[in-house]
mmCIF file of C-alpha atoms in Angstrom:
data_model
loop_
_atom_site.group_PDB
_atom_site.id
_atom_site.type_symbol
_atom_site.label_atom_id
_atom_site.label_comp_id
_atom_site.label_asym_id
_atom_site.label_seq_id
_atom_site.Cartn_x
_atom_site.Cartn_y
_atom_site.Cartn_z
ATOM 1 C CA MET D 1 -27.793 35.321 5.225
ATOM 2 C CA ASP D 2 -25.838 35.905 1.730
ATOM 3 C CA ALA D 3 -22.338 34.503 3.069
ATOM 4 C CA THR D 4 -20.985 35.311 -0.595
ATOM 5 C CA PRO D 5 -17.624 36.987 -0.079
ATOM 6 C CA ILE D 6 -17.855 40.932 0.247
ATOM 7 C CA ASN D 7 -15.150 40.980 -2.736
ATOM 8 C CA ALA D 8 -17.158 38.295 -4.837
ATOM 9 C CA SER D 9 -19.873 38.966 -6.777
ATOM 10 C CA PRO D 10 -21.957 35.732 -7.291
ATOM 11 C CA ILE D 11 -21.330 35.031 -10.680
ATOM 12 C CA THR D 12 -17.585 33.924 -9.593
ATOM 13 C CA ALA D 13 -17.998 32.991 -6.109
ATOM 14 C CA THR D 14 -17.586 29.773 -5.167
ATOM 15 C CA VAL D 15 -16.543 28.283 -1.514
ATOM 16 C CA THR D 16 -14.215 29.522 0.733
ATOM 17 C CA VAL D 17 -14.683 27.219 3.713
ATOM 18 C CA PRO D 18 -10.714 26.482 4.542
ATOM 19 C CA GLU D 19 -11.297 22.451 5.165
ATOM 20 C CA LEU D 20 -13.811 20.302 6.049
ATOM 21 C CA LEU D 21 -13.702 16.598 7.934
ATOM 22 C CA THR D 22 -16.162 13.847 6.851
ATOM 23 C CA PRO D 23 -16.086 10.425 8.901
ATOM 24 C CA ARG D 24 -13.073 9.170 6.418
ATOM 25 C CA LEU D 25 -11.348 12.282 4.851
ATOM 26 C CA ARG D 26 -10.485 15.734 5.008
ATOM 27 C CA LEU D 27 -10.322 18.084 2.218
ATOM 28 C CA ARG D 28 -7.859 20.561 2.434
ATOM 29 C CA ALA D 29 -5.637 22.687 0.822
ATOM 30 C CA ALA D 30 -2.396 21.176 -1.050
ATOM 31 C CA HIS D 31 0.518 21.450 0.288
ATOM 32 C CA ASP D 32 4.207 20.301 -0.861
ATOM 33 C CA GLY D 33 4.490 16.788 0.718
ATOM 34 C CA ASP D 34 1.107 16.023 -1.914
ATOM 35 C CA VAL D 35 3.598 16.414 -5.009
ATOM 36 C CA PRO D 36 4.503 13.109 -5.715
ATOM 37 C CA ASP D 37 0.862 12.005 -5.190
ATOM 38 C CA LEU D 38 -0.265 14.322 -7.416
ATOM 39 C CA ILE D 39 2.293 13.585 -10.129
ATOM 40 C CA THR D 40 0.892 9.879 -9.663
ATOM 41 C CA LEU D 41 -2.984 11.182 -10.002
ATOM 42 C CA GLY D 42 -1.332 12.941 -13.007
ATOM 43 C CA THR D 43 0.249 10.190 -14.633
ATOM 44 C CA ASP D 44 -2.024 7.084 -14.066
ATOM 45 C CA PRO D 45 -3.721 5.930 -16.746
ATOM 46 C CA GLN D 46 -6.664 4.384 -15.337
ATOM 47 C CA VAL D 47 -7.062 8.108 -13.725
ATOM 48 C CA ARG D 48 -6.332 9.679 -17.307
ATOM 49 C CA ALA D 49 -8.626 7.046 -19.130
ATOM 50 C CA HIS D 50 -11.469 9.837 -20.088
ATOM 51 C CA LEU D 51 -9.120 13.262 -19.276
ATOM 52 C CA GLY D 52 -6.929 12.559 -22.398
ATOM 53 C CA GLY D 53 -4.951 9.783 -21.360
ATOM 54 C CA PRO D 54 -1.593 9.727 -19.319
ATOM 55 C CA ARG D 55 0.414 12.844 -19.409
ATOM 56 C CA PRO D 56 4.428 12.047 -19.605
ATOM 57 C CA ARG D 57 5.945 11.870 -16.323
ATOM 58 C CA ALA D 58 8.603 14.142 -16.886
ATOM 59 C CA ALA D 59 6.192 16.996 -18.002
ATOM 60 C CA VAL D 60 4.287 16.626 -14.952
ATOM 61 C CA GLU D 61 7.541 15.982 -12.461
ATOM 62 C CA ALA D 62 8.885 19.466 -14.641
ATOM 63 C CA TYR D 63 5.691 20.721 -14.452
ATOM 64 C CA PHE D 64 5.342 20.449 -10.258
ATOM 65 C CA SER D 65 9.650 21.026 -9.804
ATOM 66 C CA GLU D 66 8.391 24.804 -11.858
ATOM 67 C CA HIS D 67 5.490 25.973 -10.236
ATOM 68 C CA GLY D 68 4.848 23.586 -7.008
ATOM 69 C CA VAL D 69 1.315 22.994 -5.932
ATOM 70 C CA ALA D 70 0.361 26.418 -5.619
ATOM 71 C CA PRO D 71 -2.212 26.781 -8.734
ATOM 72 C CA LEU D 72 -3.709 23.999 -7.136
ATOM 73 C CA ALA D 73 -3.918 25.218 -3.276
ATOM 74 C CA ASN D 74 -4.668 29.165 -4.653
ATOM 75 C CA ALA D 75 -7.543 28.126 -7.078
ATOM 76 C CA PRO D 76 -10.488 28.559 -6.406
ATOM 77 C CA GLY D 77 -12.587 26.596 -4.452
ATOM 78 C CA ALA D 78 -10.199 23.318 -5.077
ATOM 79 C CA TYR D 79 -9.643 20.869 -2.478
ATOM 80 C CA VAL D 80 -7.390 17.648 -1.960
ATOM 81 C CA ILE D 81 -9.198 14.691 -0.757
ATOM 82 C CA ALA D 82 -6.675 13.067 1.782
ATOM 83 C CA ASP D 83 -7.298 10.139 4.424
ATOM 84 C CA ARG D 84 -8.451 11.811 7.148
ATOM 85 C CA ARG D 85 -5.996 9.584 9.878
ATOM 86 C CA THR D 86 -3.075 9.434 7.562
ATOM 87 C CA ASP D 87 -3.745 12.728 5.475
ATOM 88 C CA ARG D 88 -2.160 10.913 2.407
ATOM 89 C CA LEU D 89 -3.766 12.419 -0.346
ATOM 90 C CA LEU D 90 -6.710 10.244 -2.479
ATOM 91 C CA GLY D 91 -7.815 12.961 -5.072
ATOM 92 C CA THR D 92 -8.691 16.496 -6.014
ATOM 93 C CA LEU D 93 -12.084 18.055 -6.020
ATOM 94 C CA THR D 94 -12.825 21.170 -7.356
ATOM 95 C CA LEU D 95 -15.912 23.275 -7.132
ATOM 96 C CA ASP D 96 -15.306 26.483 -9.451
ATOM 97 C CA ARG D 97 -17.164 28.482 -12.028
ATOM 98 C CA ARG D 98 -17.066 26.218 -16.056
ATOM 99 C CA SER D 99 -16.035 29.584 -18.060
ATOM 100 C CA PRO D 100 -18.790 30.502 -20.471
ATOM 101 C CA ASP D 101 -15.972 30.138 -23.331
ATOM 102 C CA ARG D 102 -16.778 26.511 -23.021
ATOM 103 C CA PRO D 103 -19.772 24.494 -24.236
ATOM 104 C CA GLY D 104 -22.035 22.628 -22.071
ATOM 105 C CA HIS D 105 -24.383 25.101 -20.021
ATOM 106 C CA VAL D 106 -27.417 25.653 -18.514
ATOM 107 C CA GLU D 107 -27.811 29.474 -17.980
ATOM 108 C CA PRO D 108 -28.001 31.597 -20.761
ATOM 109 C CA ASN D 109 -24.395 33.211 -19.631
ATOM 110 C CA GLY D 110 -22.651 30.466 -18.186
ATOM 111 C CA SER D 111 -20.262 30.661 -15.344
ATOM 112 C CA GLU D 112 -21.924 28.235 -13.808
ATOM 113 C CA LEU D 113 -21.441 26.185 -10.807
ATOM 114 C CA GLU D 114 -19.025 22.845 -11.359
ATOM 115 C CA LEU D 115 -18.173 20.066 -9.520
ATOM 116 C CA SER D 116 -14.645 17.684 -10.536
ATOM 117 C CA TYR D 117 -13.190 15.028 -9.417
ATOM 118 C CA VAL D 118 -10.146 12.860 -9.338
ATOM 119 C CA LEU D 119 -9.522 9.752 -7.248
ATOM 120 C CA HIS D 120 -6.869 7.302 -7.712
ATOM 121 C CA PRO D 121 -8.302 3.992 -8.108
ATOM 122 C CA ASP D 122 -6.574 1.858 -4.939
ATOM 123 C CA ALA D 123 -9.707 4.750 -3.381
ATOM 124 C CA TRP D 124 -12.019 3.722 -5.779
ATOM 125 C CA GLY D 125 -15.111 1.679 -4.998
ATOM 126 C CA ALA D 126 -15.227 2.571 -1.283
ATOM 127 C CA GLY D 127 -17.756 6.016 -1.751
ATOM 128 C CA LEU D 128 -14.802 8.473 -0.686
ATOM 129 C CA ALA D 129 -16.019 10.128 -4.036
ATOM 130 C CA GLU D 130 -19.387 10.827 -2.773
ATOM 131 C CA GLU D 131 -18.257 11.525 0.613
ATOM 132 C CA ALA D 132 -16.113 13.835 -0.206
ATOM 133 C CA ALA D 133 -18.261 15.503 -2.859
ATOM 134 C CA ARG D 134 -21.845 15.467 -0.313
ATOM 135 C CA ALA D 135 -19.254 17.524 1.951
ATOM 136 C CA LEU D 136 -18.073 19.979 0.116
ATOM 137 C CA LEU D 137 -21.664 20.305 -2.469
ATOM 138 C CA ARG D 138 -23.435 21.192 1.526
ATOM 139 C CA ALA D 139 -20.814 23.204 2.779
ATOM 140 C CA ALA D 140 -21.548 25.028 -0.560
ATOM 141 C CA ALA D 141 -25.046 25.503 -0.220
ATOM 142 C CA ASP D 142 -25.264 26.685 3.043
ATOM 143 C CA GLU D 143 -22.337 29.605 1.990
ATOM 144 C CA LEU D 144 -23.917 30.527 -1.384
ATOM 145 C CA PRO D 145 -27.265 31.528 -2.656
ATOM 146 C CA ASP D 146 -29.267 28.677 -4.808
ATOM 147 C CA GLN D 147 -28.013 28.070 -8.343
ATOM 148 C CA PRO D 148 -27.160 24.962 -10.690
ATOM 149 C CA VAL D 149 -24.257 23.086 -9.854
ATOM 150 C CA LEU D 150 -22.653 21.109 -13.174
ATOM 151 C CA VAL D 151 -21.270 17.860 -13.546
ATOM 152 C CA VAL D 152 -19.395 17.454 -17.149
ATOM 153 C CA THR D 153 -18.070 14.162 -17.547
ATOM 154 C CA GLN D 154 -17.041 11.728 -21.168
ATOM 155 C CA THR D 155 -19.930 10.332 -21.908
ATOM 156 C CA ALA D 156 -17.784 6.662 -21.678
ATOM 157 C CA ASN D 157 -17.287 7.403 -18.436
ATOM 158 C CA GLU D 158 -19.650 5.602 -16.737
ATOM 159 C CA ARG D 159 -18.470 5.272 -13.387
ATOM 160 C CA SER D 160 -18.394 8.783 -13.256
ATOM 161 C CA LEU D 161 -21.863 8.990 -14.550
ATOM 162 C CA ARG D 162 -23.079 6.604 -11.590
ATOM 163 C CA LEU D 163 -21.355 8.439 -8.781
ATOM 164 C CA ALA D 164 -22.919 11.848 -10.405
ATOM 165 C CA ALA D 165 -26.365 9.994 -10.728
ATOM 166 C CA ARG D 166 -26.333 8.936 -6.837
ATOM 167 C CA LEU D 167 -25.330 12.418 -6.106
ATOM 168 C CA GLY D 168 -28.551 13.501 -7.484
ATOM 169 C CA PHE D 169 -27.264 14.923 -11.162
ATOM 170 C CA ARG D 170 -29.341 14.554 -13.722
ATOM 171 C CA PRO D 171 -28.496 14.282 -17.661
ATOM 172 C CA VAL D 172 -29.255 17.675 -19.567
ATOM 173 C CA GLY D 173 -27.435 17.691 -22.265
ATOM 174 C CA GLY D 174 -24.604 16.604 -24.527
ATOM 175 C CA MET D 175 -22.061 17.823 -26.515
ATOM 176 C CA GLU D 176 -18.554 17.099 -27.952
ATOM 177 C CA GLU D 177 -15.383 18.657 -26.223
ATOM 178 C CA PHE D 178 -11.660 17.689 -26.371
ATOM 179 C CA GLY D 179 -12.823 15.206 -29.539
ATOM 180 C CA ALA D 180 -14.924 13.185 -26.940
ATOM 181 C CA ALA D 181 -18.724 12.951 -26.976
ATOM 182 C CA GLN D 182 -19.764 14.857 -23.034
ATOM 183 C CA THR D 183 -22.790 14.481 -20.856
ATOM 184 C CA LEU D 184 -23.833 17.879 -18.813
ATOM 185 C CA THR D 185 -25.531 16.924 -15.774
ATOM 186 C CA ALA D 186 -27.093 19.351 -13.508
ATOM 187 C CA ALA D 187 -28.467 19.747 -9.901
ATOM 188 C CA PRO D 188 -29.676 22.632 -8.294
ATOM 189 C CA LEU D 189 -27.323 23.746 -5.085
ATOM 190 C CA SER D 190 -30.034 23.977 -2.599
ATOM 191 C CA ALA D 191 -30.324 20.096 -3.169
ATOM 192 C CA PHE D 192 -27.087 19.480 -0.612
ATOM 193 C CA ALA D 193 -28.146 22.296 1.786
ATOM 194 C CA ASP D 194 -28.166 20.568 5.424
ATOM 195 C CA HIS D 195 -31.539 19.646 7.045
ATOM 196 C CA PRO D 196 -31.035 19.780 10.636
ATOM 197 C CA GLU D 197 -34.582 18.053 10.923
ATOM 198 C CA ASP D 198 -32.479 15.160 9.637
ATOM 199 C CA GLY D 199 -30.580 14.445 12.381
ATOM 200 C CA ASP D 200 -27.536 14.609 10.258
ATOM 201 C CA PRO D 201 -25.277 17.163 11.421
ATOM 202 C CA GLY D 202 -22.626 16.973 8.006
ATOM 203 C CA PRO D 203 -19.127 17.441 7.484
ATOM 204 C CA ARG D 204 -17.759 20.031 10.151
ATOM 205 C CA PRO D 205 -15.251 23.178 8.841
ATOM 206 C CA LEU D 206 -12.115 23.370 10.552
#
């Protein structure tokens, strides 16, 4: 059964499950208590090394003072990656549509699903980004028809490229954007579908 929401066309639809649990993580909407950690993500030099550099802390604080977390909480397919035990924000994860106005596509009309992720350095090296991404992609595969999914990252970001490869994304092209070389990787959404015969129940929706 196609679970695309009634008012959403396949070209704009993304995953709609409100929360997901994995063994170590909770994927949920952002809330006001996340603001200090979101400010840290936006200003940390390691996090922002391949994202245009750290933003001025005063500017990031002013943004959240004016807008709060609503832009993130209401964004299609956007989740906070939180520690399942403490609910502390560790990063963010988004499965949204790549604008056809941007370079880097595998479909003639663009608007493919695009996975993006940011994790605080304190949470690096433990497989948490992979755990979160697999959970979200599996939920999307259960909800949406098969279609390409993209991961686009700076070619210099070897850590992100290794994660994409572990998830099953393969390089299909490259381009320049934001003044840096970018690598375009892709995978079919169906590759992440839940297979009961594997004996793995997968992430649990809430």
